[in-house]
PDB file of C-alpha atoms in Angstrom:
ATOM      1  CA  MET A   1     -32.582 -40.701  43.059  1.00 37.00           C
ATOM      2  CA  TYR A   2     -33.170 -37.618  41.204  1.00 36.00           C
ATOM      3  CA  THR A   3     -30.123 -36.097  42.665  1.00 36.00           C
ATOM      4  CA  ALA A   4     -28.211 -39.304  41.495  1.00 37.00           C
ATOM      5  CA  LEU A   5     -29.438 -39.199  38.112  1.00 35.00           C
ATOM      6  CA  ALA A   6     -29.204 -35.332  37.842  1.00 38.00           C
ATOM      7  CA  THR A   7     -25.460 -35.458  39.057  1.00 37.00           C
ATOM      8  CA  LEU A   8     -24.960 -38.328  36.341  1.00 36.00           C
ATOM      9  CA  LEU A   9     -26.499 -36.327  33.659  1.00 37.00           C
ATOM     10  CA  LEU A  10     -24.270 -33.168  34.547  1.00 40.00           C
ATOM     11  CA  ASN A  11     -20.928 -35.319  34.850  1.00 41.00           C
ATOM     12  CA  ALA A  12     -22.037 -36.817  31.633  1.00 38.00           C
ATOM     13  CA  ALA A  13     -22.063 -32.987  29.962  1.00 43.00           C
ATOM     14  CA  LEU A  14     -18.897 -31.942  31.537  1.00 38.00           C
ATOM     15  CA  PRO A  15     -16.467 -33.677  28.901  1.00 40.00           C
ATOM     16  CA  VAL A  16     -18.477 -31.880  26.336  1.00 39.00           C
ATOM     17  CA  ILE A  17     -18.272 -28.615  27.838  1.00 38.00           C
ATOM     18  CA  ALA A  18     -14.493 -29.134  28.422  1.00 39.00           C
ATOM     19  CA  ALA A  19     -14.249 -30.364  24.756  1.00 39.00           C
ATOM     20  CA  THR A  20     -16.136 -27.326  23.451  1.00 38.00           C
ATOM     21  CA  ALA A  21     -14.023 -25.192  25.427  1.00 40.00           C
ATOM     22  CA  SER A  22     -10.925 -23.444  23.164  1.00 39.00           C
ATOM     23  CA  ALA A  23      -9.213 -21.806  26.424  1.00 43.00           C
ATOM     24  CA  SER A  24      -9.607 -21.915  30.176  1.00 46.00           C
ATOM     25  CA  PRO A  25     -11.914 -19.152  31.747  1.00 52.00           C
ATOM     26  CA  ALA A  26      -8.887 -17.762  33.567  1.00 50.00           C
ATOM     27  CA  SER A  27      -7.354 -16.890  29.886  1.00 53.00           C
ATOM     28  CA  VAL A  28     -10.496 -14.720  29.213  1.00 56.00           C
ATOM     29  CA  PRO A  29     -10.313 -10.854  30.503  1.00 58.00           C
ATOM     30  CA  ALA A  30     -12.078 -10.127  33.728  1.00 67.00           C
ATOM     31  CA  ALA A  31     -13.796  -7.452  32.025  1.00 69.00           C
ATOM     32  CA  ALA A  32     -15.087  -9.694  29.163  1.00 71.00           C
ATOM     33  CA  ASN A  33     -16.020 -12.156  31.666  1.00 83.00           C
ATOM     34  CA  ASP A  34     -18.169  -9.386  33.452  1.00 91.00           C
ATOM     35  CA  ILE A  35     -19.728  -8.308  30.357  1.00 93.00           C
ATOM     36  CA  ILE A  36     -20.713 -11.888  29.602  1.00 95.00           C
ATOM     37  CA  GLY A  37     -21.806 -12.199  32.784  1.00 96.00           C
ATOM     38  CA  GLN A  38     -24.058  -9.445  32.942  1.00 96.00           C
ATOM     39  CA  ARG A  39     -25.723 -10.539  29.726  1.00 97.00           C
ATOM     40  CA  LEU A  40     -26.219 -13.979  30.970  1.00 97.00           C
ATOM     41  CA  VAL A  41     -28.124 -12.654  34.100  1.00 97.00           C
ATOM     42  CA  ALA A  42     -30.245 -10.525  31.879  1.00 97.00           C
ATOM     43  CA  GLU A  43     -30.956 -13.696  29.864  1.00 98.00           C
ATOM     44  CA  GLU A  44     -31.749 -15.549  32.790  1.00 98.00           C
ATOM     45  CA  ARG A  45     -33.974 -12.838  33.891  1.00 98.00           C
ATOM     46  CA  ALA A  46     -35.750 -12.462  30.531  1.00 97.00           C
ATOM     47  CA  SER A  47     -36.300 -16.330  30.425  1.00 97.00           C
ATOM     48  CA  TRP A  48     -38.659 -15.882  33.607  1.00 97.00           C
ATOM     49  CA  ASP A  49     -40.436 -13.006  32.139  1.00 97.00           C
ATOM     50  CA  LEU A  50     -40.899 -14.407  29.128  1.00 97.00           C
ATOM     51  CA  ALA A  51     -42.677 -17.667  30.565  1.00 96.00           C
ATOM     52  CA  ILE A  52     -44.725 -15.681  32.792  1.00 96.00           C
ATOM     53  CA  LYS A  53     -45.867 -13.365  30.095  1.00 96.00           C
ATOM     54  CA  ARG A  54     -45.928 -16.817  27.829  1.00 95.00           C
ATOM     55  CA  ASN A  55     -44.185 -15.644  25.126  1.00 97.00           C
ATOM     56  CA  ALA A  56     -42.996 -18.947  23.906  1.00 96.00           C
ATOM     57  CA  ASP A  57     -41.202 -18.176  20.633  1.00 97.00           C
ATOM     58  CA  ALA A  58     -38.928 -15.701  22.549  1.00 97.00           C
ATOM     59  CA  TYR A  59     -38.595 -17.921  25.374  1.00 97.00           C
ATOM     60  CA  LYS A  60     -37.871 -21.412  23.527  1.00 97.00           C
ATOM     61  CA  ALA A  61     -35.330 -19.171  21.393  1.00 98.00           C
ATOM     62  CA  LEU A  62     -33.330 -19.047  24.809  1.00 98.00           C
ATOM     63  CA  HIS A  63     -32.599 -23.003  25.095  1.00 98.00           C
ATOM     64  CA  ALA A  64     -30.276 -25.176  23.236  1.00 98.00           C
ATOM     65  CA  SER A  65     -32.146 -28.164  21.226  1.00 97.00           C
ATOM     66  CA  ASP A  66     -30.755 -30.140  24.488  1.00 98.00           C
ATOM     67  CA  PHE A  67     -32.051 -28.431  27.116  1.00 98.00           C
ATOM     68  CA  PHE A  68     -33.389 -30.259  30.068  1.00 97.00           C
ATOM     69  CA  THR A  69     -34.394 -29.265  33.574  1.00 97.00           C
ATOM     70  CA  VAL A  70     -34.223 -31.115  36.902  1.00 95.00           C
ATOM     71  CA  GLY A  71     -36.964 -30.394  39.596  1.00 89.00           C
ATOM     72  CA  GLY A  72     -38.968 -31.649  42.381  1.00 84.00           C
ATOM     73  CA  ALA A  73     -40.735 -33.773  39.397  1.00 87.00           C
ATOM     74  CA  GLY A  74     -37.681 -35.164  38.200  1.00 92.00           C
ATOM     75  CA  ILE A  75     -35.721 -34.931  34.819  1.00 96.00           C
ATOM     76  CA  ALA A  76     -37.706 -33.321  31.965  1.00 96.00           C
ATOM     77  CA  ALA A  77     -36.601 -32.801  28.275  1.00 97.00           C
ATOM     78  CA  ARG A  78     -36.571 -29.665  26.233  1.00 97.00           C
ATOM     79  CA  ALA A  79     -40.239 -30.078  24.738  1.00 96.00           C
ATOM     80  CA  PRO A  80     -42.226 -31.157  28.222  1.00 95.00           C
ATOM     81  CA  SER A  81     -40.051 -28.635  30.219  1.00 95.00           C
ATOM     82  CA  GLU A  82     -41.106 -25.715  27.814  1.00 96.00           C
ATOM     83  CA  ALA A  83     -44.611 -26.781  27.823  1.00 95.00           C
ATOM     84  CA  SER A  84     -44.620 -26.494  31.563  1.00 93.00           C
ATOM     85  CA  ALA A  85     -43.500 -23.227  31.144  1.00 93.00           C
ATOM     86  CA  MET A  86     -46.186 -22.062  29.116  1.00 95.00           C
ATOM     87  CA  ASP A  87     -48.867 -23.640  31.170  1.00 95.00           C
ATOM     88  CA  PRO A  88     -52.202 -21.337  30.899  1.00 95.00           C
ATOM     89  CA  ASN A  89     -53.223 -22.521  34.268  1.00 95.00           C
ATOM     90  CA  VAL A  90     -50.408 -20.842  36.115  1.00 95.00           C
ATOM     91  CA  ARG A  91     -50.151 -17.378  37.408  1.00 95.00           C
ATOM     92  CA  PHE A  92     -47.343 -15.754  39.045  1.00 95.00           C
ATOM     93  CA  ASP A  93     -48.394 -13.170  41.376  1.00 95.00           C
ATOM     94  CA  HIS A  94     -45.394 -11.990  42.368  1.00 96.00           C
ATOM     95  CA  CYS A  95     -41.504 -13.256  41.253  1.00 97.00           C
ATOM     96  CA  GLU A  96     -38.088 -11.946  42.875  1.00 98.00           C
ATOM     97  CA  LEU A  97     -34.919 -13.160  41.371  1.00 98.00           C
ATOM     98  CA  ALA A  98     -31.817 -12.277  43.533  1.00 97.00           C
ATOM     99  CA  GLY A  99     -28.307 -13.057  44.616  1.00 97.00           C
ATOM    100  CA  PHE A 100     -26.830 -13.519  41.270  1.00 97.00           C
ATOM    101  CA  ASP A 101     -23.667 -15.130  40.607  1.00 96.00           C
ATOM    102  CA  VAL A 102     -21.865 -16.210  37.365  1.00 97.00           C
ATOM    103  CA  HIS A 103     -19.444 -18.942  37.899  1.00 96.00           C
ATOM    104  CA  PHE A 104     -17.326 -19.334  34.100  1.00 96.00           C
ATOM    105  CA  VAL A 105     -16.532 -22.938  33.875  1.00 96.00           C
ATOM    106  CA  ALA A 106     -15.020 -22.730  30.710  1.00 94.00           C
ATOM    107  CA  GLN A 107     -14.700 -20.269  27.883  1.00 90.00           C
ATOM    108  CA  ASP A 108     -17.967 -20.749  26.179  1.00 95.00           C
ATOM    109  CA  ALA A 109     -19.780 -22.472  29.434  1.00 97.00           C
ATOM    110  CA  ALA A 110     -21.162 -20.177  32.544  1.00 97.00           C
ATOM    111  CA  LEU A 111     -23.488 -21.470  35.123  1.00 97.00           C
ATOM    112  CA  VAL A 112     -25.670 -18.660  36.386  1.00 98.00           C
ATOM    113  CA  THR A 113     -26.937 -19.321  40.084  1.00 98.00           C
ATOM    114  CA  TYR A 114     -29.618 -17.347  42.122  1.00 98.00           C
ATOM    115  CA  HIS A 115     -32.347 -17.092  44.486  1.00 98.00           C
ATOM    116  CA  VAL A 116     -36.008 -17.431  43.353  1.00 97.00           C
ATOM    117  CA  LYS A 117     -38.775 -16.250  45.511  1.00 97.00           C
ATOM    118  CA  ALA A 118     -42.343 -16.478  43.740  1.00 97.00           C
ATOM    119  CA  ASN A 119     -46.107 -17.153  44.318  1.00 96.00           C
ATOM    120  CA  GLY A 120     -49.305 -17.472  42.502  1.00 96.00           C
ATOM    121  CA  LEU A 121     -51.882 -19.877  41.594  1.00 96.00           C
ATOM    122  CA  ASP A 122     -51.009 -23.568  39.738  1.00 95.00           C
ATOM    123  CA  HIS A 123     -54.340 -24.715  38.593  1.00 95.00           C
ATOM    124  CA  GLY A 124     -56.575 -22.925  40.893  1.00 95.00           C
ATOM    125  CA  LYS A 125     -54.285 -23.728  44.256  1.00 97.00           C
ATOM    126  CA  THR A 126     -51.722 -21.122  45.693  1.00 97.00           C
ATOM    127  CA  PHE A 127     -48.233 -21.833  45.372  1.00 95.00           C
ATOM    128  CA  GLN A 128     -45.052 -20.161  47.192  1.00 95.00           C
ATOM    129  CA  LEU A 129     -41.606 -21.044  45.680  1.00 94.00           C
ATOM    130  CA  ASP A 130     -38.555 -20.551  47.497  1.00 96.00           C
ATOM    131  CA  SER A 131     -35.346 -21.915  45.783  1.00 96.00           C
ATOM    132  CA  TYR A 132     -31.860 -21.738  44.730  1.00 97.00           C
ATOM    133  CA  ALA A 133     -31.713 -21.806  40.733  1.00 97.00           C
ATOM    134  CA  SER A 134     -28.874 -22.681  38.211  1.00 98.00           C
ATOM    135  CA  SER A 135     -28.898 -22.387  34.974  1.00 98.00           C
ATOM    136  CA  LEU A 136     -25.880 -23.715  32.590  1.00 98.00           C
ATOM    137  CA  TRP A 137     -25.123 -21.583  29.604  1.00 98.00           C
ATOM    138  CA  MET A 138     -23.319 -22.773  26.559  1.00 98.00           C
ATOM    139  CA  LYS A 139     -22.120 -20.630  23.550  1.00 98.00           C
ATOM    140  CA  ARG A 140     -22.934 -22.539  20.524  1.00 97.00           C
ATOM    141  CA  ASN A 141     -22.327 -21.284  17.198  1.00 95.00           C
ATOM    142  CA  GLY A 142     -21.428 -17.577  18.359  1.00 95.00           C
ATOM    143  CA  GLN A 143     -24.837 -17.630  20.370  1.00 97.00           C
ATOM    144  CA  TRP A 144     -25.153 -18.065  24.336  1.00 98.00           C
ATOM    145  CA  LEU A 145     -27.727 -20.792  24.682  1.00 98.00           C
ATOM    146  CA  ASN A 146     -29.504 -22.528  28.115  1.00 98.00           C
ATOM    147  CA  VAL A 147     -28.523 -25.655  28.239  1.00 98.00           C
ATOM    148  CA  PHE A 148     -29.552 -26.927  31.811  1.00 98.00           C
ATOM    149  CA  TYR A 149     -31.689 -25.630  34.333  1.00 98.00           C
ATOM    150  CA  GLN A 150     -32.283 -27.019  38.433  1.00 97.00           C
ATOM    151  CA  ALA A 151     -34.037 -25.766  41.209  1.00 95.00           C
ATOM    152  CA  THR A 152     -33.303 -26.680  44.746  1.00 94.00           C
ATOM    153  CA  PRO A 153     -35.792 -25.596  47.281  1.00 94.00           C
ATOM    154  CA  THR A 154     -34.413 -23.767  50.338  1.00 93.00           C
ATOM    155  CA  PRO A 155     -34.502 -25.785  53.558  1.00 90.00           C
ATOM    156  CA  LYS A 156     -37.706 -25.192  55.789  1.00 81.00           C
ATOM    157  CA  GLN A 157     -36.605 -23.390  59.253  1.00 64.00           C
TER     158      GLN A 157
END
């Protein structure tokens, strides 16, 4: 059910992405996309670091007003998603982000994908996270903002 709803929401966002793009990704020089891609990877890494350090103001500044997340618990709008990320009862002991790739879906929209491995304590219980993650970043009013985050647990072997 959550997958179908997430697909529906993402499909609803695609016309907005297409409408806000003034040119196709191919029309942007590769070097410019490389620079933007590196910046977006840095922003994605910063997002995790800011959440782990509970720097709420800087963390929230990376998100668009319509930011939302999709995870195992379902779909969360911006406010509950950000509140969850700032939960003082969650502690990360280790967090590794790797395998970044940036896919430009329009001139002003890029999907950042990567692998997350982390562990720590969540309300006194140990947790291990091993997921593939994706974030949709869009350039709005000259600023790149995170619009959507989704995580999919890796298959258990």
